PDB file of C-alpha atoms and ligand atoms in Angstrom:
ATOM      1  CA  MET A   1      38.929  61.923  -1.048  1.00 90.00           C
ATOM      2  CA  TYR A   2      35.515  61.583  -0.596  1.00 95.00           C
ATOM      3  CA  ARG A   3      34.827  59.460   2.518  1.00 94.00           C
ATOM      4  CA  PRO A   4      32.186  58.322   4.440  1.00 95.00           C
ATOM      5  CA  GLN A   5      30.870  61.302   5.996  1.00 93.00           C
ATOM      6  CA  ILE A   6      30.895  59.447   9.876  1.00 91.00           C
ATOM      7  CA  GLU A   7      31.687  62.119  12.785  1.00 89.00           C
ATOM      8  CA  MET A   8      31.812  61.817  16.440  1.00 87.00           C
ATOM      9  CA  GLY A   9      28.088  63.241  18.145  1.00 89.00           C
ATOM     10  CA  LYS A  10      26.403  62.266  14.755  1.00 90.00           C
ATOM     11  CA  PRO A  11      24.068  59.174  15.252  1.00 93.00           C
ATOM     12  CA  LEU A  12      24.971  56.351  12.528  1.00 93.00           C
ATOM     13  CA  TYR A  13      20.869  56.238  12.010  1.00 93.00           C
ATOM     14  CA  SER A  14      20.591  59.563  11.678  1.00 92.00           C
ATOM     15  CA  GLY A  15      20.866  61.563   7.949  1.00 91.00           C
ATOM     16  CA  ILE A  16      19.661  60.901   4.568  1.00 94.00           C
ATOM     17  CA  HIS A  17      20.613  57.137   3.440  1.00 96.00           C
ATOM     18  CA  THR A  18      23.361  57.003   1.194  1.00 98.00           C
ATOM     19  CA  PHE A  19      25.931  53.751   1.125  1.00 98.00           C
ATOM     20  CA  MET A  20      27.975  53.421   4.203  1.00 98.00           C
ATOM     21  CA  HIS A  21      27.299  57.010   4.625  1.00 97.00           C
ATOM     22  CA  LEU A  22      29.594  58.118   1.483  1.00 98.00           C
ATOM     23  CA  PRO A  23      28.753  61.644  -0.016  1.00 97.00           C
ATOM     24  CA  HIS A  24      25.840  61.419  -2.518  1.00 97.00           C
ATOM     25  CA  VAL A  25      28.137  63.181  -5.304  1.00 96.00           C
ATOM     26  CA  GLN A  26      27.803  62.547  -8.964  1.00 96.00           C
ATOM     27  CA  THR A  27      31.237  63.202 -10.241  1.00 96.00           C
ATOM     28  CA  LEU A  28      33.788  61.233 -12.113  1.00 96.00           C
ATOM     29  CA  GLU A  29      36.820  63.094 -11.081  1.00 95.00           C
ATOM     30  CA  LYS A  30      38.980  62.203  -7.927  1.00 96.00           C
ATOM     31  CA  VAL A  31      36.877  58.417  -7.585  1.00 97.00           C
ATOM     32  CA  ASP A  32      38.069  55.288  -6.917  1.00 98.00           C
ATOM     33  CA  TYR A  33      34.480  53.487  -6.313  1.00 98.00           C
ATOM     34  CA  ALA A  34      31.191  54.601  -6.682  1.00 98.00           C
ATOM     35  CA  VAL A  35      27.880  53.165  -5.171  1.00 98.00           C
ATOM     36  CA  ILE A  36      25.315  52.934  -7.761  1.00 98.00           C
ATOM     37  CA  GLY A  37      21.279  52.006  -7.236  1.00 98.00           C
ATOM     38  CA  VAL A  38      19.924  50.684 -10.276  1.00 98.00           C
ATOM     39  CA  PRO A  39      16.061  50.322  -9.601  1.00 98.00           C
ATOM     40  CA  PHE A  40      14.875  47.926 -12.188  1.00 98.00           C
ATOM     41  CA  ASP A  41      13.145  44.799 -12.111  1.00 97.00           C
ATOM     42  CA  THR A  42      11.150  44.437 -15.323  1.00 95.00           C
ATOM     43  CA  GLY A  43      13.396  41.596 -16.339  1.00 92.00           C
ATOM     44  CA  VAL A  44      12.171  38.758 -13.641  1.00 91.00           C
ATOM     45  CA  SER A  45      10.239  35.515 -13.711  1.00 86.00           C
ATOM     46  CA  TYR A  46       8.814  35.355 -10.921  1.00 89.00           C
ATOM     47  CA  ALA A  47       8.317  37.502  -7.780  1.00 91.00           C
ATOM     48  CA  ILE A  48       8.837  41.799  -8.345  1.00 93.00           C
ATOM     49  CA  GLY A  49      10.053  44.466  -6.179  1.00 96.00           C
ATOM     50  CA  ALA A  50      13.596  44.400  -6.673  1.00 97.00           C
ATOM     51  CA  ARG A  51      13.208  47.499  -7.628  1.00 98.00           C
ATOM     52  CA  PHE A  52      13.267  48.741  -3.822  1.00 98.00           C
ATOM     53  CA  GLY A  53      16.353  47.164  -3.274  1.00 98.00           C
ATOM     54  CA  PRO A  54      18.891  49.727  -3.263  1.00 98.00           C
ATOM     55  CA  SER A  55      17.120  52.044  -1.234  1.00 97.00           C
ATOM     56  CA  SER A  56      16.326  49.019   1.350  1.00 98.00           C
ATOM     57  CA  ILE A  57      20.678  48.230   1.217  1.00 98.00           C
ATOM     58  CA  ARG A  58      21.379  51.989   1.382  1.00 98.00           C
ATOM     59  CA  THR A  59      19.065  52.122   4.890  1.00 98.00           C
ATOM     60  CA  MET A  60      20.986  48.975   6.454  1.00 98.00           C
ATOM     61  CA  SER A  61      24.501  49.586   5.321  1.00 98.00           C
ATOM     62  CA  GLN A  62      24.329  52.610   7.736  1.00 97.00           C
ATOM     63  CA  ARG A  63      26.269  50.931  10.611  1.00 96.00           C
ATOM     64  CA  ILE A  64      28.968  49.519   8.468  1.00 97.00           C
ATOM     65  CA  ARG A  65      31.937  51.855   9.297  1.00 95.00           C
ATOM     66  CA  PRO A  66      34.868  51.914   6.426  1.00 96.00           C
ATOM     67  CA  ILE A  67      37.469  49.541   8.566  1.00 97.00           C
ATOM     68  CA  SER A  68      37.615  45.786   8.053  1.00 97.00           C
ATOM     69  CA  PRO A  69      39.111  44.528  11.247  1.00 97.00           C
ATOM     70  CA  VAL A  70      39.658  40.793   9.417  1.00 97.00           C
ATOM     71  CA  HIS A  71      41.836  42.723   6.337  1.00 97.00           C
ATOM     72  CA  LYS A  72      43.271  44.750   9.256  1.00 97.00           C
ATOM     73  CA  ILE A  73      42.484  48.309   6.738  1.00 97.00           C
ATOM     74  CA  ASP A  74      40.332  51.416   6.717  1.00 96.00           C
ATOM     75  CA  THR A  75      39.336  51.185   2.909  1.00 97.00           C
ATOM     76  CA  SER A  76      39.061  55.247   3.294  1.00 96.00           C
ATOM     77  CA  GLU A  77      42.483  55.284   3.435  1.00 95.00           C
ATOM     78  CA  TYR A  78      42.914  53.782   0.283  1.00 96.00           C
ATOM     79  CA  LEU A  79      39.787  54.831  -1.957  1.00 97.00           C
ATOM     80  CA  SER A  80      38.286  57.997  -2.589  1.00 97.00           C
ATOM     81  CA  GLY A  81      34.401  56.659  -2.847  1.00 97.00           C
ATOM     82  CA  ILE A  82      30.795  58.227  -3.386  1.00 98.00           C
ATOM     83  CA  ASP A  83      27.537  57.325  -3.793  1.00 98.00           C
ATOM     84  CA  TYR A  84      26.566  58.284  -6.957  1.00 98.00           C
ATOM     85  CA  GLY A  85      22.762  58.129  -6.388  1.00 98.00           C
ATOM     86  CA  ASP A  86      20.367  55.897  -8.904  1.00 98.00           C
ATOM     87  CA  LEU A  87      21.126  55.156 -12.382  1.00 98.00           C
ATOM     88  CA  ARG A  88      17.754  56.628 -14.447  1.00 98.00           C
ATOM     89  CA  VAL A  89      15.301  53.472 -15.711  1.00 98.00           C
ATOM     90  CA  TYR A  90      12.191  53.008 -17.409  1.00 97.00           C
ATOM     91  CA  PRO A  91      10.107  50.214 -15.571  1.00 96.00           C
ATOM     92  CA  GLY A  92       8.242  48.261 -17.844  1.00 94.00           C
ATOM     93  CA  TYR A  93      10.695  48.821 -20.887  1.00 94.00           C
ATOM     94  CA  ILE A  94      13.761  46.393 -20.807  1.00 93.00           C
ATOM     95  CA  GLU A  95      15.177  47.258 -24.077  1.00 93.00           C
ATOM     96  CA  GLN A  96      15.278  51.104 -23.807  1.00 95.00           C
ATOM     97  CA  SER A  97      16.198  50.504 -19.928  1.00 96.00           C
ATOM     98  CA  TYR A  98      19.054  48.687 -21.103  1.00 96.00           C
ATOM     99  CA  LYS A  99      20.282  51.316 -23.253  1.00 97.00           C
ATOM    100  CA  ILE A 100      19.986  54.096 -20.665  1.00 98.00           C
ATOM    101  CA  ILE A 101      21.908  52.271 -18.226  1.00 98.00           C
ATOM    102  CA  GLU A 102      24.413  51.243 -20.255  1.00 98.00           C
ATOM    103  CA  GLU A 103      24.699  55.517 -21.844  1.00 98.00           C
ATOM    104  CA  GLN A 104      24.967  55.865 -17.768  1.00 98.00           C
ATOM    105  CA  LEU A 105      27.651  53.663 -17.142  1.00 98.00           C
ATOM    106  CA  THR A 106      29.776  54.287 -19.487  1.00 98.00           C
ATOM    107  CA  PRO A 107      31.345  57.176 -18.889  1.00 98.00           C
ATOM    108  CA  VAL A 108      32.150  55.776 -15.150  1.00 98.00           C
ATOM    109  CA  PHE A 109      33.556  52.628 -16.627  1.00 98.00           C
ATOM    110  CA  GLU A 110      35.930  55.210 -18.954  1.00 98.00           C
ATOM    111  CA  ALA A 111      37.119  57.353 -16.194  1.00 97.00           C
ATOM    112  CA  GLY A 112      38.458  54.293 -15.007  1.00 97.00           C
ATOM    113  CA  ILE A 113      35.583  53.966 -11.919  1.00 98.00           C
ATOM    114  CA  VAL A 114      34.682  50.901  -9.806  1.00 98.00           C
ATOM    115  CA  PRO A 115      31.322  50.792 -10.241  1.00 98.00           C
ATOM    116  CA  ILE A 116      29.653  48.955  -7.230  1.00 98.00           C
ATOM    117  CA  MET A 117      25.767  48.668  -8.381  1.00 98.00           C
ATOM    118  CA  LEU A 118      22.796  47.868  -6.313  1.00 98.00           C
ATOM    119  CA  GLY A 119      20.117  46.120  -7.772  1.00 95.00           C
ATOM    120  CA  GLY A 120      17.571  45.588  -9.568  1.00 95.00           C
ATOM    121  CA  ASP A 121      16.875  42.013 -11.049  1.00 97.00           C
ATOM    122  CA  HIS A 122      19.859  40.391 -12.736  1.00 97.00           C
ATOM    123  CA  SER A 123      18.924  41.285 -16.389  1.00 96.00           C
ATOM    124  CA  ILE A 124      21.173  44.333 -15.312  1.00 97.00           C
ATOM    125  CA  SER A 125      24.248  43.067 -15.755  1.00 98.00           C
ATOM    126  CA  LEU A 126      23.525  42.846 -19.524  1.00 97.00           C
ATOM    127  CA  PRO A 127      23.841  46.979 -19.536  1.00 98.00           C
ATOM    128  CA  HIS A 128      26.442  46.575 -16.794  1.00 98.00           C
ATOM    129  CA  LEU A 129      29.065  44.409 -18.888  1.00 98.00           C
ATOM    130  CA  ARG A 130      27.860  46.174 -22.098  1.00 98.00           C
ATOM    131  CA  ALA A 131      29.237  48.933 -20.412  1.00 98.00           C
ATOM    132  CA  ALA A 132      32.096  47.317 -19.033  1.00 98.00           C
ATOM    133  CA  ALA A 133      33.252  45.385 -22.114  1.00 98.00           C
ATOM    134  CA  LYS A 134      33.328  48.867 -24.014  1.00 98.00           C
ATOM    135  CA  LYS A 135      36.572  49.808 -21.509  1.00 98.00           C
ATOM    136  CA  TYR A 136      38.653  46.223 -20.767  1.00 98.00           C
ATOM    137  CA  GLY A 137      36.985  44.250 -23.896  1.00 98.00           C
ATOM    138  CA  PRO A 138      35.735  40.485 -22.671  1.00 98.00           C
ATOM    139  CA  VAL A 139      35.985  40.548 -18.967  1.00 98.00           C
ATOM    140  CA  CYS A 140      35.808  37.369 -16.703  1.00 98.00           C
ATOM    141  CA  LEU A 141      32.815  36.877 -14.661  1.00 98.00           C
ATOM    142  CA  VAL A 142      32.920  35.730 -11.320  1.00 98.00           C
ATOM    143  CA  HIS A 143      29.587  34.679 -10.440  1.00 98.00           C
ATOM    144  CA  PHE A 144      27.738  33.630  -6.600  1.00 98.00           C
ATOM    145  CA  ASP A 145      24.373  32.469  -7.646  1.00 98.00           C
ATOM    146  CA  SER A 146      22.135  29.440  -6.932  1.00 97.00           C
ATOM    147  CA  HIS A 147      20.882  30.069 -11.070  1.00 96.00           C
ATOM    148  CA  SER A 148      23.372  29.803 -14.203  1.00 95.00           C
ATOM    149  CA  ASP A 149      21.130  32.546 -15.861  1.00 94.00           C
ATOM    150  CA  THR A 150      22.299  31.147 -19.171  1.00 93.00           C
ATOM    151  CA  GLY A 151      18.914  30.017 -19.953  1.00 88.00           C
ATOM    152  CA  ARG A 152      17.716  30.806 -24.147  1.00 85.00           C
ATOM    153  CA  ALA A 153      13.950  32.436 -24.246  1.00 80.00           C
ATOM    154  CA  GLN A 154      11.678  30.269 -26.409  1.00 77.00           C
ATOM    155  CA  ASP A 155       9.737  33.465 -27.107  1.00 74.00           C
ATOM    156  CA  PRO A 156      11.809  36.420 -28.346  1.00 69.00           C
ATOM    157  CA  ALA A 157       9.274  38.681 -26.563  1.00 67.00           C
ATOM    158  CA  ARG A 158      11.141  37.375 -23.776  1.00 67.00           C
ATOM    159  CA  MET A 159      14.263  37.170 -24.289  1.00 69.00           C
ATOM    160  CA  TRP A 160      15.507  39.842 -21.693  1.00 78.00           C
ATOM    161  CA  SER A 161      14.418  37.865 -18.836  1.00 85.00           C
ATOM    162  CA  HIS A 162      16.903  38.078 -15.298  1.00 90.00           C
ATOM    163  CA  GLY A 163      17.461  34.521 -16.214  1.00 89.00           C
ATOM    164  CA  CYS A 164      19.116  34.694 -19.775  1.00 90.00           C
ATOM    165  CA  VAL A 165      21.325  37.417 -19.072  1.00 95.00           C
ATOM    166  CA  PHE A 166      24.798  35.502 -19.494  1.00 96.00           C
ATOM    167  CA  SER A 167      24.061  33.668 -22.536  1.00 94.00           C
ATOM    168  CA  TYR A 168      23.482  36.741 -24.068  1.00 94.00           C
ATOM    169  CA  ALA A 169      26.314  38.539 -22.437  1.00 96.00           C
ATOM    170  CA  VAL A 170      28.296  35.733 -23.949  1.00 97.00           C
ATOM    171  CA  ASP A 171      26.957  35.809 -27.087  1.00 95.00           C
ATOM    172  CA  GLU A 172      27.761  39.591 -27.279  1.00 96.00           C
ATOM    173  CA  GLY A 173      31.522  39.001 -26.786  1.00 97.00           C
ATOM    174  CA  LEU A 174      30.989  40.964 -23.367  1.00 98.00           C
ATOM    175  CA  ILE A 175      32.743  37.661 -21.320  1.00 98.00           C
ATOM    176  CA  ASP A 176      35.441  35.968 -21.576  1.00 98.00           C
ATOM    177  CA  ALA A 177      33.789  32.878 -20.648  1.00 97.00           C
ATOM    178  CA  GLU A 178      36.820  30.398 -20.824  1.00 98.00           C
ATOM    179  CA  HIS A 179      38.287  32.443 -17.690  1.00 98.00           C
ATOM    180  CA  SER A 180      34.677  32.745 -16.009  1.00 98.00           C
ATOM    181  CA  ILE A 181      33.509  30.907 -13.091  1.00 98.00           C
ATOM    182  CA  GLN A 182      29.995  30.483 -11.907  1.00 98.00           C
ATOM    183  CA  MET A 183      29.408  28.770  -7.828  1.00 98.00           C
ATOM    184  CA  GLY A 184      26.194  27.795  -6.090  1.00 98.00           C
ATOM    185  CA  MET A 185      23.719  26.724  -8.955  1.00 97.00           C
ATOM    186  CA  ARG A 186      21.733  24.224  -6.902  1.00 96.00           C
ATOM    187  CA  GLY A 187      18.160  25.559  -8.485  1.00 83.00           C
ATOM    188  CA  SER A 188      15.657  23.848 -10.715  1.00 82.00           C
ATOM    189  CA  THR A 189      16.442  23.826 -14.651  1.00 82.00           C
ATOM    190  CA  PHE A 190      14.372  23.661 -17.355  1.00 80.00           C
ATOM    191  CA  LYS A 191      16.158  19.952 -18.240  1.00 82.00           C
ATOM    192  CA  PRO A 192      18.103  17.329 -15.849  1.00 83.00           C
ATOM    193  CA  ASN A 193      21.246  18.578 -17.506  1.00 86.00           C
ATOM    194  CA  GLY A 194      20.448  22.235 -17.757  1.00 84.00           C
ATOM    195  CA  LEU A 195      23.842  23.451 -16.478  1.00 94.00           C
ATOM    196  CA  ASP A 196      25.832  21.772 -19.365  1.00 94.00           C
ATOM    197  CA  GLU A 197      24.789  24.573 -21.372  1.00 92.00           C
ATOM    198  CA  ALA A 198      26.329  27.392 -19.385  1.00 95.00           C
ATOM    199  CA  ARG A 199      29.767  24.395 -19.608  1.00 97.00           C
ATOM    200  CA  ALA A 200      29.055  24.436 -23.285  1.00 96.00           C
ATOM    201  CA  MET A 201      29.445  28.373 -23.673  1.00 96.00           C
ATOM    202  CA  GLY A 202      32.806  27.919 -21.468  1.00 97.00           C
ATOM    203  CA  PHE A 203      31.955  28.495 -18.047  1.00 98.00           C
ATOM    204  CA  GLU A 204      33.413  26.179 -15.338  1.00 98.00           C
ATOM    205  CA  VAL A 205      30.077  25.548 -13.354  1.00 98.00           C
ATOM    206  CA  LEU A 206      30.326  25.086  -9.578  1.00 98.00           C
ATOM    207  CA  THR A 207      27.269  23.049  -7.935  1.00 97.00           C
ATOM    208  CA  THR A 208      26.842  23.970  -4.396  1.00 98.00           C
ATOM    209  CA  ASP A 209      27.840  20.475  -4.300  1.00 98.00           C
ATOM    210  CA  ASP A 210      31.120  20.696  -5.786  1.00 98.00           C
ATOM    211  CA  VAL A 211      31.642  23.889  -3.594  1.00 98.00           C
ATOM    212  CA  ARG A 212      30.742  21.983  -0.432  1.00 98.00           C
ATOM    213  CA  GLU A 213      32.992  19.656  -1.631  1.00 98.00           C
ATOM    214  CA  LEU A 214      36.224  22.582  -1.520  1.00 98.00           C
ATOM    215  CA  THR A 215      37.533  24.225   1.345  1.00 98.00           C
ATOM    216  CA  ILE A 216      36.824  28.072   1.259  1.00 98.00           C
ATOM    217  CA  GLU A 217      41.322  28.025   0.496  1.00 98.00           C
ATOM    218  CA  GLU A 218      40.924  25.909  -2.346  1.00 98.00           C
ATOM    219  CA  LEU A 219      37.075  27.434  -3.830  1.00 98.00           C
ATOM    220  CA  CYS A 220      39.191  30.771  -3.648  1.00 98.00           C
ATOM    221  CA  ALA A 221      42.547  29.527  -5.335  1.00 98.00           C
ATOM    222  CA  LYS A 222      40.392  27.448  -8.211  1.00 98.00           C
ATOM    223  CA  VAL A 223      38.751  31.317  -8.869  1.00 98.00           C
ATOM    224  CA  LYS A 224      41.837  32.979  -8.592  1.00 98.00           C
ATOM    225  CA  SER A 225      43.929  30.605 -11.162  1.00 98.00           C
ATOM    226  CA  LYS A 226      40.825  30.882 -13.633  1.00 98.00           C
ATOM    227  CA  VAL A 227      40.645  34.581 -13.867  1.00 98.00           C
ATOM    228  CA  GLY A 228      44.456  35.683 -13.124  1.00 98.00           C
ATOM    229  CA  ASP A 229      45.231  39.056 -13.437  1.00 97.00           C
ATOM    230  CA  ARG A 230      42.630  39.712 -16.137  1.00 98.00           C
ATOM    231  CA  PRO A 231      39.832  42.492 -15.601  1.00 98.00           C
ATOM    232  CA  VAL A 232      36.967  40.392 -13.724  1.00 98.00           C
ATOM    233  CA  PHE A 233      33.447  41.456 -13.151  1.00 98.00           C
ATOM    234  CA  LEU A 234      31.751  40.106  -9.943  1.00 98.00           C
ATOM    235  CA  THR A 235      27.985  39.363 -10.122  1.00 98.00           C
ATOM    236  CA  PHE A 236      26.410  38.549  -6.815  1.00 98.00           C
ATOM    237  CA  ASP A 237      22.954  37.243  -6.678  1.00 98.00           C
ATOM    238  CA  ILE A 238      21.383  37.526  -3.405  1.00 98.00           C
ATOM    239  CA  ASP A 239      19.576  34.051  -3.603  1.00 98.00           C
ATOM    240  CA  PHE A 240      23.813  32.295  -3.638  1.00 98.00           C
ATOM    241  CA  LEU A 241      22.716  32.800   0.394  1.00 98.00           C
ATOM    242  CA  ASP A 242      20.311  30.400   1.940  1.00 98.00           C
ATOM    243  CA  PRO A 243      16.861  31.587   2.353  1.00 97.00           C
ATOM    244  CA  THR A 244      16.908  31.425   5.931  1.00 97.00           C
ATOM    245  CA  TYR A 245      19.494  34.357   5.483  1.00 97.00           C
ATOM    246  CA  ALA A 246      17.809  36.153   2.303  1.00 98.00           C
ATOM    247  CA  PRO A 247      14.262  35.346   2.252  1.00 98.00           C
ATOM    248  CA  GLY A 248      13.566  38.560   0.552  1.00 98.00           C
ATOM    249  CA  THR A 249      14.432  37.824  -2.856  1.00 97.00           C
ATOM    250  CA  GLY A 250      12.078  36.596  -6.060  1.00 95.00           C
ATOM    251  CA  THR A 251      13.645  33.432  -6.665  1.00 95.00           C
ATOM    252  CA  PRO A 252      14.707  31.613  -3.614  1.00 96.00           C
ATOM    253  CA  GLU A 253      16.458  28.368  -3.453  1.00 97.00           C
ATOM    254  CA  VAL A 254      16.785  26.221  -0.306  1.00 97.00           C
ATOM    255  CA  GLY A 255      20.150  24.380   1.223  1.00 97.00           C
ATOM    256  CA  GLY A 256      22.450  27.407   0.473  1.00 98.00           C
ATOM    257  CA  PHE A 257      25.116  29.232   1.748  1.00 98.00           C
ATOM    258  CA  THR A 258      25.534  30.865   5.354  1.00 98.00           C
ATOM    259  CA  THR A 259      26.193  34.798   4.810  1.00 98.00           C
ATOM    260  CA  TYR A 260      29.378  34.093   7.065  1.00 98.00           C
ATOM    261  CA  GLU A 261      30.669  31.626   4.064  1.00 98.00           C
ATOM    262  CA  ALA A 262      29.860  34.314   1.426  1.00 98.00           C
ATOM    263  CA  GLN A 263      31.895  36.457   3.135  1.00 98.00           C
ATOM    264  CA  ARG A 264      35.006  33.964   3.891  1.00 98.00           C
ATOM    265  CA  MET A 265      34.776  33.246   0.175  1.00 98.00           C
ATOM    266  CA  LEU A 266      34.722  36.902  -0.978  1.00 98.00           C
ATOM    267  CA  ARG A 267      37.911  37.832   1.296  1.00 98.00           C
ATOM    268  CA  GLY A 268      39.717  34.777  -0.237  1.00 98.00           C
ATOM    269  CA  LEU A 269      39.407  37.247  -3.421  1.00 98.00           C
ATOM    270  CA  ALA A 270      41.642  39.937  -2.699  1.00 98.00           C
ATOM    271  CA  GLY A 271      44.773  40.231  -5.542  1.00 97.00           C
ATOM    272  CA  ILE A 272      42.224  39.591  -8.610  1.00 98.00           C
ATOM    273  CA  ASN A 273      41.985  42.720 -10.518  1.00 98.00           C
ATOM    274  CA  PHE A 274      37.981  43.913  -9.724  1.00 98.00           C
ATOM    275  CA  ILE A 275      36.694  46.074 -12.610  1.00 98.00           C
ATOM    276  CA  GLY A 276      32.709  45.938 -11.775  1.00 98.00           C
ATOM    277  CA  PHE A 277      30.272  44.624  -9.488  1.00 98.00           C
ATOM    278  CA  ASP A 278      26.896  44.404  -8.949  1.00 98.00           C
ATOM    279  CA  LEU A 279      24.848  42.578  -6.398  1.00 98.00           C
ATOM    280  CA  VAL A 280      21.070  42.111  -7.457  1.00 98.00           C
ATOM    281  CA  GLU A 281      17.909  40.289  -6.475  1.00 98.00           C
ATOM    282  CA  VAL A 282      17.537  42.132  -3.103  1.00 98.00           C
ATOM    283  CA  LEU A 283      12.962  42.384  -2.714  1.00 98.00           C
ATOM    284  CA  PRO A 284      12.026  44.672   0.288  1.00 98.00           C
ATOM    285  CA  ASP A 285       8.519  43.208   0.269  1.00 97.00           C
ATOM    286  CA  ARG A 286       9.697  39.889   1.111  1.00 97.00           C
ATOM    287  CA  ASP A 287      12.479  41.340   3.629  1.00 97.00           C
ATOM    288  CA  PRO A 288      10.311  42.045   6.979  1.00 93.00           C
ATOM    289  CA  SER A 289      12.677  41.779   9.334  1.00 96.00           C
ATOM    290  CA  HIS A 290      15.624  43.844   6.710  1.00 98.00           C
ATOM    291  CA  ILE A 291      17.630  40.754   6.888  1.00 98.00           C
ATOM    292  CA  THR A 292      18.486  40.430   3.498  1.00 98.00           C
ATOM    293  CA  ALA A 293      19.348  43.693   2.762  1.00 98.00           C
ATOM    294  CA  LEU A 294      21.392  44.086   5.390  1.00 98.00           C
ATOM    295  CA  HIS A 295      23.879  40.774   4.369  1.00 98.00           C
ATOM    296  CA  ALA A 296      23.719  42.761   1.123  1.00 98.00           C
ATOM    297  CA  ALA A 297      25.373  45.846   2.391  1.00 98.00           C
ATOM    298  CA  ASN A 298      28.088  43.548   4.146  1.00 98.00           C
ATOM    299  CA  ILE A 299      28.438  42.088   0.440  1.00 98.00           C
ATOM    300  CA  ALA A 300      28.912  45.162  -1.058  1.00 98.00           C
ATOM    301  CA  PHE A 301      31.191  46.205   1.663  1.00 98.00           C
ATOM    302  CA  GLU A 302      33.275  43.157   1.371  1.00 98.00           C
ATOM    303  CA  PHE A 303      33.706  43.850  -2.320  1.00 98.00           C
ATOM    304  CA  VAL A 304      35.174  47.476  -1.421  1.00 98.00           C
ATOM    305  CA  CYS A 305      37.310  45.370   0.876  1.00 98.00           C
ATOM    306  CA  LEU A 306      38.681  43.754  -1.794  1.00 98.00           C
ATOM    307  CA  LEU A 307      39.103  46.914  -3.796  1.00 98.00           C
ATOM    308  CA  ALA A 308      41.242  48.800  -0.590  1.00 97.00           C
ATOM    309  CA  VAL A 309      43.147  45.536  -0.047  1.00 97.00           C
ATOM    310  CA  LYS A 310      44.328  44.835  -3.919  1.00 97.00           C
ATOM    311  CA  ARG A 311      45.464  49.122  -3.475  1.00 96.00           C
ATOM    312  CA  ARG A 312      47.405  48.500  -0.607  1.00 95.00           C
ATOM    313  CA  MET A 313      49.156  45.219  -2.524  1.00 95.00           C
ATOM    314  CA  ASP A 314      50.237  47.226  -5.497  1.00 94.00           C
ATOM    315  CA  GLY A 315      51.265  50.325  -3.546  1.00 93.00           C
ATOM    316  CA  THR A 316      48.655  52.133  -6.120  1.00 91.00           C
ATOM    317  CA  PRO A 317      47.609  55.652  -4.976  1.00 92.00           C
ATOM    318  CA  SER A 318      43.632  57.142  -4.611  1.00 93.00           C
ATOM    319  CA  LYS A 319      42.556  59.008  -7.177  1.00 92.00           C
ATOM    320  CA  GLY A 320      41.322  61.079  -4.945  1.00 91.00           C
ATOM    321  CA  LEU A 321      44.569  62.097  -3.065  1.00 84.00           C
ATOM    322  CA  ALA A 322      46.240  65.047  -5.432  1.00 61.00           C
ATOM    323  CA  VAL A 323      49.838  64.477  -5.339  1.00 52.00           C
ATOM    324  CA  PRO A 324      51.520  67.466  -6.983  1.00 48.00           C
ATOM    325  CA  ALA A 325      54.009  66.894 -10.450  1.00 48.00           C
ATOM    326  CA  GLY A 326      56.897  65.815  -9.362  1.00 47.00           C
ATOM    327  CA  THR A 327      56.542  65.109  -5.640  1.00 45.00           C
ATOM    328  CA  ILE A 328      58.254  62.258  -4.319  1.00 44.00           C
ATOM    329  CA  ARG A 329      56.328  60.133  -1.361  1.00 38.00           C
TER     330      ARG A 329
HETATM  331 MN1   MN B 401      19.830  33.785  -8.787  1.00 52.65          MN
END
């Protein structure tokens, strides 16, 4: 089992900063989840700098222990996890970067490992979904964001921006839109009815007002009934949170959610068959107190908890446990 390297007598701030003190290993053997940095921000439409998100999130993850008192679980008993390091990218070259991001992720998905990808701007979700769909076919999308990212570029030279990711993912057949849901939309759109385009693609779209009309329990029940037991990719744009909580992001939108609300929403999704995750748009240069990266690290940890709780529910052993053939457990 690969577990966080936390020891008595070794202060949590010491050592080289991997995510949550996970061992930095590039292996596909005996691993359930791999934290993977994707330091790429060529797809942005406004402020640049999310390429520095992964290192900032890793640094702010140092105080997170692998235990959730809420789920009453030690995730390291159920999951073998590693920090895989960062993917190679070509800053400034989006299509070439998409190609090598997909190439590097394909064996990770093929091995049945759940990647926990730290962006980077939201454009990187497209190669993530391309790699995921090769293994699983069209996946359900559970999308937390203040923007639906279902735009269409007027200029073909700009078609791969972070604001158009999910329309192209639908076009390419990577997403099962009829069983997907977008939540938290409140940002300005190009047209008064801008979200209708996302709905026309098949997505269920809940604006911030729509989300606020439901209890968190009702919201989670809605998401679960939407996706059923299908494979689900969870994408979390940190600008889902209010800029008061997450100022360090490139396209902040006021009137958003608290971190506590986001934690409770994620915790309520336990039981879903998650096959991939990315957390995007953390921009450290606009994050002077590192609070955005702190929230991002904890959101990623909530996702680790969901994987562990699912294993506990299903009774599936970790791939990190070397169980000799024929052994009755
Ligand atoms: Mn966004």
